[in-house]
Tab-separated table of C-alpha atoms in Angstrom:
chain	number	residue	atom	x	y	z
W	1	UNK	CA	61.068	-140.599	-23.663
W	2	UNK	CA	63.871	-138.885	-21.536
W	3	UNK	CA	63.474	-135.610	-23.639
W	4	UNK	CA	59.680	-135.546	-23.064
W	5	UNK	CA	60.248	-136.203	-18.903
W	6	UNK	CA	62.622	-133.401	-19.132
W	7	UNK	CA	60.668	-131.047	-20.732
W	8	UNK	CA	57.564	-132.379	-18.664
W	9	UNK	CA	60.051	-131.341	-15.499
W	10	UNK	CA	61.051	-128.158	-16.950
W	11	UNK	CA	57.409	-127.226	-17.976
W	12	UNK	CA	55.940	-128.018	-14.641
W	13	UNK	CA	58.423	-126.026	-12.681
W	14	UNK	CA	58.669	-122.790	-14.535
W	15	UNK	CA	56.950	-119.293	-14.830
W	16	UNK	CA	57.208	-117.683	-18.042
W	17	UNK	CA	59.625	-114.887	-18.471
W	18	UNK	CA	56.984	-112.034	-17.989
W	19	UNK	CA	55.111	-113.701	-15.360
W	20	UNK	CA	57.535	-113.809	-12.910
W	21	UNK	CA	57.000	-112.057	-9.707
W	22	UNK	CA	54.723	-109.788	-12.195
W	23	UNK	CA	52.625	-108.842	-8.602
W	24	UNK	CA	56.199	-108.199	-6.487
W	25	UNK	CA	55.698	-104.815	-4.405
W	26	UNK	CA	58.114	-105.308	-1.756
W	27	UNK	CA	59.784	-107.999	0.274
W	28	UNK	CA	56.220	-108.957	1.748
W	29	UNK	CA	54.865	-109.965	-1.516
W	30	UNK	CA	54.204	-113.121	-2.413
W	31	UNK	CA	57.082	-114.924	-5.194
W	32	UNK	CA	55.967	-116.731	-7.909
W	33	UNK	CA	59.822	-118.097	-7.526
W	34	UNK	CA	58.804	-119.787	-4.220
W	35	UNK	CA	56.743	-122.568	-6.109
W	36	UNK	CA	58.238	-122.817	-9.357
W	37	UNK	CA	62.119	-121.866	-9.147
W	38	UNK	CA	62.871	-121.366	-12.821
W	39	UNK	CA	61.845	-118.883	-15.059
W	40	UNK	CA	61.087	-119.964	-18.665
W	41	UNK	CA	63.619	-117.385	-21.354
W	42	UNK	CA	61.989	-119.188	-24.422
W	43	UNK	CA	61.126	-122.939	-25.640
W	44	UNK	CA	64.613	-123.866	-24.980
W	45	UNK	CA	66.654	-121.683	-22.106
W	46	UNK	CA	65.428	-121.874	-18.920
W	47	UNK	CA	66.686	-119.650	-15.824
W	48	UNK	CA	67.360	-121.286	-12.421
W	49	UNK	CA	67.392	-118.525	-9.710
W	50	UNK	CA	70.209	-119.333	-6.733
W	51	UNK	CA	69.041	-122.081	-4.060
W	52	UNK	CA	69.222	-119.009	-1.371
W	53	UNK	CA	66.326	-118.159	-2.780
W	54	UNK	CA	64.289	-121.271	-3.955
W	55	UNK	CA	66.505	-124.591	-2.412
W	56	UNK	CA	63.564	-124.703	-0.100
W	57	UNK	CA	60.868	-124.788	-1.573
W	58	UNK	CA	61.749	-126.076	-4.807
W	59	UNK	CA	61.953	-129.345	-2.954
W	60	UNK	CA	58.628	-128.988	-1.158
W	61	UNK	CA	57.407	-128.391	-4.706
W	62	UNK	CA	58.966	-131.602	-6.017
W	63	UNK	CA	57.309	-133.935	-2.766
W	64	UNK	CA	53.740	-132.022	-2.991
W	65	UNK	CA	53.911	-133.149	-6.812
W	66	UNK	CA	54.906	-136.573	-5.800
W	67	UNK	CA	52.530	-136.643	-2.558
W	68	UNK	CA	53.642	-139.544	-1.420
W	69	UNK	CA	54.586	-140.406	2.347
W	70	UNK	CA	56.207	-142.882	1.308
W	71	UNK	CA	58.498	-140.460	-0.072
W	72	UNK	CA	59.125	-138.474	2.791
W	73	UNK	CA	59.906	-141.301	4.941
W	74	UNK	CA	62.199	-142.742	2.851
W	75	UNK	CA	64.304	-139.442	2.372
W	76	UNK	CA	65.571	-139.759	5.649
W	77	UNK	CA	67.145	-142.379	4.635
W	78	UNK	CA	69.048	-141.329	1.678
W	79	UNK	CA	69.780	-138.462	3.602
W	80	UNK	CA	71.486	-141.135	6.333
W	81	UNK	CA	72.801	-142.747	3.150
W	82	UNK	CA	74.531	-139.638	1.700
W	83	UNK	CA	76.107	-138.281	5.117
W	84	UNK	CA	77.964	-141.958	5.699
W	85	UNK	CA	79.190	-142.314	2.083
W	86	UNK	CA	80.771	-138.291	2.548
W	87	UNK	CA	82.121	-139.889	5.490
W	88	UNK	CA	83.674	-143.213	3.775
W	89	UNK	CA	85.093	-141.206	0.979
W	90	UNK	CA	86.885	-139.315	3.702
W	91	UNK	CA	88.067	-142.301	5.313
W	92	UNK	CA	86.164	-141.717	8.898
W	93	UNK	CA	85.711	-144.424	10.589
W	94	UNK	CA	82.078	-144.573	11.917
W	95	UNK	CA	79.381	-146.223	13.849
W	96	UNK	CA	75.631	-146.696	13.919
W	97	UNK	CA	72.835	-148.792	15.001
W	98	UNK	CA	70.161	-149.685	17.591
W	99	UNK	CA	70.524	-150.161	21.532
W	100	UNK	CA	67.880	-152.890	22.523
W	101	UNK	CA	65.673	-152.845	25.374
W	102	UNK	CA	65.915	-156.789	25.749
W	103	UNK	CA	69.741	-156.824	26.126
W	104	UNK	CA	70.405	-152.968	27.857
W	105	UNK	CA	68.252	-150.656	29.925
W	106	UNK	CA	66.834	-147.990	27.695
W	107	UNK	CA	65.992	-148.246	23.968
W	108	UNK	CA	67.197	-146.049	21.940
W	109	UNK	CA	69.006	-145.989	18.016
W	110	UNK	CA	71.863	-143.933	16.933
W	111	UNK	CA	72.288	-142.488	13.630
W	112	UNK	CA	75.780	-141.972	13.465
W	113	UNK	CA	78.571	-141.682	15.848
W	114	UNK	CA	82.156	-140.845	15.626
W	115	UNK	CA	85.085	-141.386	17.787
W	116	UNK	CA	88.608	-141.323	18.838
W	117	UNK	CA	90.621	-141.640	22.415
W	118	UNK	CA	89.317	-137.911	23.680
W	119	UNK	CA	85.780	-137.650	21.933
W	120	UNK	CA	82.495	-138.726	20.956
W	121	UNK	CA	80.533	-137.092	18.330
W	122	UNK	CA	77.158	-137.826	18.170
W	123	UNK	CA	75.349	-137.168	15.240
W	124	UNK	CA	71.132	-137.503	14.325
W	125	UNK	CA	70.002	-136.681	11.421
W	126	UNK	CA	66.657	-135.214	10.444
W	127	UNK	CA	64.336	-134.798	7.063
W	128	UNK	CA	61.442	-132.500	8.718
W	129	UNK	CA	61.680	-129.479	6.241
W	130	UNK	CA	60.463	-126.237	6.975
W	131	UNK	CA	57.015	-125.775	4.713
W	132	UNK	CA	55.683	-122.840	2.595
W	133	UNK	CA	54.511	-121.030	5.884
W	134	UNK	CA	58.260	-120.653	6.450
W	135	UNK	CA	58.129	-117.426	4.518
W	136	UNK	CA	55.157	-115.672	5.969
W	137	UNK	CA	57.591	-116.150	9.321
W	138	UNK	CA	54.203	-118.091	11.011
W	139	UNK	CA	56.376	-119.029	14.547
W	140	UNK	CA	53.501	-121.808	15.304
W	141	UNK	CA	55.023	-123.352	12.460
W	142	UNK	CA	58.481	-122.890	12.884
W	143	UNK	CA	58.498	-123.851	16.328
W	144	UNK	CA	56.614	-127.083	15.639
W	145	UNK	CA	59.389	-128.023	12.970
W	146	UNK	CA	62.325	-127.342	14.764
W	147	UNK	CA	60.566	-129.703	17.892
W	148	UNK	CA	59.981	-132.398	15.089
W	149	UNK	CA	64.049	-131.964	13.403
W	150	UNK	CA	66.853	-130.049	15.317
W	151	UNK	CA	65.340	-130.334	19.206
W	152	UNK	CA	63.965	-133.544	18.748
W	153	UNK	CA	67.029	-134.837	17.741
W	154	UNK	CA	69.131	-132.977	20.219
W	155	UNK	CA	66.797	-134.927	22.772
W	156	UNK	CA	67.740	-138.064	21.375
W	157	UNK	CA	71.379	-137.290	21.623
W	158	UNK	CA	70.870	-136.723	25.463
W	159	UNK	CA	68.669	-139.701	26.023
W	160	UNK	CA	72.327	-141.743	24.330
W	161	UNK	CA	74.042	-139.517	27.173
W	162	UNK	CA	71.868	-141.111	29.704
W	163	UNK	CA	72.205	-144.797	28.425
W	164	UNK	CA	76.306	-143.888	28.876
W	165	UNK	CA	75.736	-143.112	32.762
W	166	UNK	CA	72.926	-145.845	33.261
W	167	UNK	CA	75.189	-148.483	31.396
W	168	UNK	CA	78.661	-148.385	32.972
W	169	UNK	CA	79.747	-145.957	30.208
W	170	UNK	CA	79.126	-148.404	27.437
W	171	UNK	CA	76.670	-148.570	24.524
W	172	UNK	CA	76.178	-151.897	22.858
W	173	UNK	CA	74.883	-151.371	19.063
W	174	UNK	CA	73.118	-153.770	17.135
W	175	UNK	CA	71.947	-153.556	13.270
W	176	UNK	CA	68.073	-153.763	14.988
W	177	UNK	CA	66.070	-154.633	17.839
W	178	UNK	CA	66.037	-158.287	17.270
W	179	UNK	CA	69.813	-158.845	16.282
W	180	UNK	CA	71.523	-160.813	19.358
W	181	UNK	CA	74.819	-159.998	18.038
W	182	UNK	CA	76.828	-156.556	18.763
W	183	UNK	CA	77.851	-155.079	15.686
W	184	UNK	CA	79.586	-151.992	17.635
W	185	UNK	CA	80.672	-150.747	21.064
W	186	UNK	CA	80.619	-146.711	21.899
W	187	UNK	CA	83.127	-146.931	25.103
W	188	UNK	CA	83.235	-143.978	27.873
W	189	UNK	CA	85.244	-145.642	30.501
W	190	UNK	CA	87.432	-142.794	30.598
W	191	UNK	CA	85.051	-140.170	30.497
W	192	UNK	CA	85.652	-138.281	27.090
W	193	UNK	CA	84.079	-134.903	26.047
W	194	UNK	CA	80.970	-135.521	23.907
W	195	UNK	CA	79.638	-133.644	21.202
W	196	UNK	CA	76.004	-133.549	19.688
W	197	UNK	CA	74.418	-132.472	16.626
W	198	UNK	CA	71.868	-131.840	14.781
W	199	UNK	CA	71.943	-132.547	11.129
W	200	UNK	CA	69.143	-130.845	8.899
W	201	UNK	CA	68.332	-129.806	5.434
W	202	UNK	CA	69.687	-126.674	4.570
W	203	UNK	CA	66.546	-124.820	4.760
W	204	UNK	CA	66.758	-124.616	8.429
W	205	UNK	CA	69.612	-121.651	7.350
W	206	UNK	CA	70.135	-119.400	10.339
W	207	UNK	CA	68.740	-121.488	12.702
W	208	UNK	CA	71.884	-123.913	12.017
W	209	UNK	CA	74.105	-121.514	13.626
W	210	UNK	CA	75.766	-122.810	17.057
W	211	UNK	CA	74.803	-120.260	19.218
W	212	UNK	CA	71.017	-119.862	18.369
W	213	UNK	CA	70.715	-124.059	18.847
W	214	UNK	CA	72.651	-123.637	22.012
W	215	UNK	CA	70.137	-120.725	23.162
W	216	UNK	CA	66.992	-122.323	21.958
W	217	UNK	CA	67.698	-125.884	23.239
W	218	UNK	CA	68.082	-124.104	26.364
W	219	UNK	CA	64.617	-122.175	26.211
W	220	UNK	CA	63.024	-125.003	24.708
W	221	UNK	CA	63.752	-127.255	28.144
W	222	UNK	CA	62.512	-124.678	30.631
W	223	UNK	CA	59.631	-123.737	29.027
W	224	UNK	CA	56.134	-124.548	27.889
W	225	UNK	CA	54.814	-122.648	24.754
W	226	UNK	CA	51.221	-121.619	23.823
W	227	UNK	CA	49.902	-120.379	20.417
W	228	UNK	CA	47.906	-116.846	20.754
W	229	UNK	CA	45.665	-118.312	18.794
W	230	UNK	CA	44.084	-121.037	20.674
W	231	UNK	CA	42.433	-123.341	17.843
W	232	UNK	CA	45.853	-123.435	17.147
W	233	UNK	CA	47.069	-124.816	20.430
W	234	UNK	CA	47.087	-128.846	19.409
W	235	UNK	CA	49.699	-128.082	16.952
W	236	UNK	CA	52.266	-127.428	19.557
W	237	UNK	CA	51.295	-130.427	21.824
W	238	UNK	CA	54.089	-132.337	19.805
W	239	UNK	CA	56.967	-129.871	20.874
W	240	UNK	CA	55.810	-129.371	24.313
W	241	UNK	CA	55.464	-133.318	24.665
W	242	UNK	CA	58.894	-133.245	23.984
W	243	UNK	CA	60.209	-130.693	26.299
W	244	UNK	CA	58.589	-132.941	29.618
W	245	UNK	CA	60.898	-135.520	27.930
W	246	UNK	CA	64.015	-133.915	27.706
W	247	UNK	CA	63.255	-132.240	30.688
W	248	UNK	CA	62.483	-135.750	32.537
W	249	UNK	CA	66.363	-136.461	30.429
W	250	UNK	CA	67.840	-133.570	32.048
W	251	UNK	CA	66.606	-134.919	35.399
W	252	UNK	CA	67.859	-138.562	34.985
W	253	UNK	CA	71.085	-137.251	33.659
W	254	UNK	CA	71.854	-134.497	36.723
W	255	UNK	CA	71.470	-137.463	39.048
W	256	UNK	CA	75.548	-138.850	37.993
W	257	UNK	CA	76.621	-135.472	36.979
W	258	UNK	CA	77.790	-132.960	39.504
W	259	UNK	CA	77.701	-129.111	39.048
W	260	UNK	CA	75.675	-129.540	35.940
W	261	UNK	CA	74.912	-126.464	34.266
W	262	UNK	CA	72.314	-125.140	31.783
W	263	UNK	CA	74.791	-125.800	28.960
């Protein structure tokens, strides 16, 4: 049985040897790679071609063929799952868990979140992969994936800022909404230097680099965007949703911090 799944697998996901990228004129043609990562040699030897080229979309293959939500939903999980046993294996000592409206002003939840004497690291993680249009560089896309992983959860990471100010520097975490008993505290009584990021698949690539997050974050909360294409407008209402609340975040916040800057 585990031979024939294999070779099901194997099947399903390859091109044959002379089929592959048989129509490739230059770097604007379309890949047969960027649906079916390996290339069939014969019955038996199969070629996998280097994750910088297909990590992507190999995996967007894999949850199409699956099409469940279910799936999707639950990957954030084991994605939450896989980041805090790295972190136990390490020996870091970390913290989690939701902030309840009934107990504290604000609800909110925190994915992970690290500290010491000096810092705070906040951390939110994020399964919203980049699709297929990814490749064709379709920016209505892009922009509306990056609002849905790395922004939205940079947004999230501020709204725990605000909770901080609005709560005498404290954050009471609970294992969920209903629990009456604190499981953690996150304590800024003496005003430590907090960090924030955004954790993503690895698809996101450049997009992952410090600076362009820092720059875009900063766009992204002084702007509104529009697609040229206007029956493609409502696909945007997500990210620019978002921006009025971080930007309605960045207002709260500036109220108990002085000489705030864009950064």
């Amino acid at each position: 049985f585990i031979n024939n799944l294999i070779n099901d697998f194997l099947e399903h996901f390859s091109v044959s040897l002379n089929d592959s990228n048989s129509n490739f004129k230059d770097i604007y043609s379309e890949t047969t790679s960027s649906h079916k990562p390996f290339i069939k040699l014969d019955s038996e030897n199969f070629f996998f071609l280097s994750p910088l080229f297909s990590g992507y979309t190999f995996c967007n293959t894999i949850q199409d063929t699956l099409n469940s939500i279910e799936f999707s939903r639950g990957l954030g999980t084991r994605m939450e799952k896989f980041v805090k046993d790295l972190l136990q294996k390490k020996q870091f000592n970390y913290k989690y868990g939701v902030y309840a409206p009934k107990i504290q002003k604000k609800e909110g939840e925190c994915d992970l979140v690290l500290e010491d004497e000096k810092r705070i690291l906040f951390i939110e993680i994020k399964n919203c992969g980049l699709p297929y249009e990814f490749e064709s560089t379709d920016l209505v896309i892009i922009l509306k994936c990056l609002g849905e992983g790395m922004l939205k959860a940079q947004k999230q990471i501020l709204h725990h800022k605000v909770h901080l100010i609005e709560n005498n520097q404290k954050m009471q975490l609970y294992k969920d909404k209903n629990d009456t008993n604190v499981t953690y505290i996150v304590d800024n009584s003496n005003n430590k230097v907090i960090y924030s990021i955004s954790l993503c698949a690895s698809e996101y690539a450049f997009f992952t680099s410090g600076v362009i997050a820092q720059r875009l974050t900063g766009t992204f909360a002084n702007l509104i965007f529009h697609a040229c294409d206007k029956n493609r407008e409502s696909e945007l209402n997500k990210l620019n949703k978002l921006s009025k609340q971080f930007l309605n975040l960045i207002e709260e916040y500036s109220k108990n911090k002085s000489n705030l800057t864009n950064n």
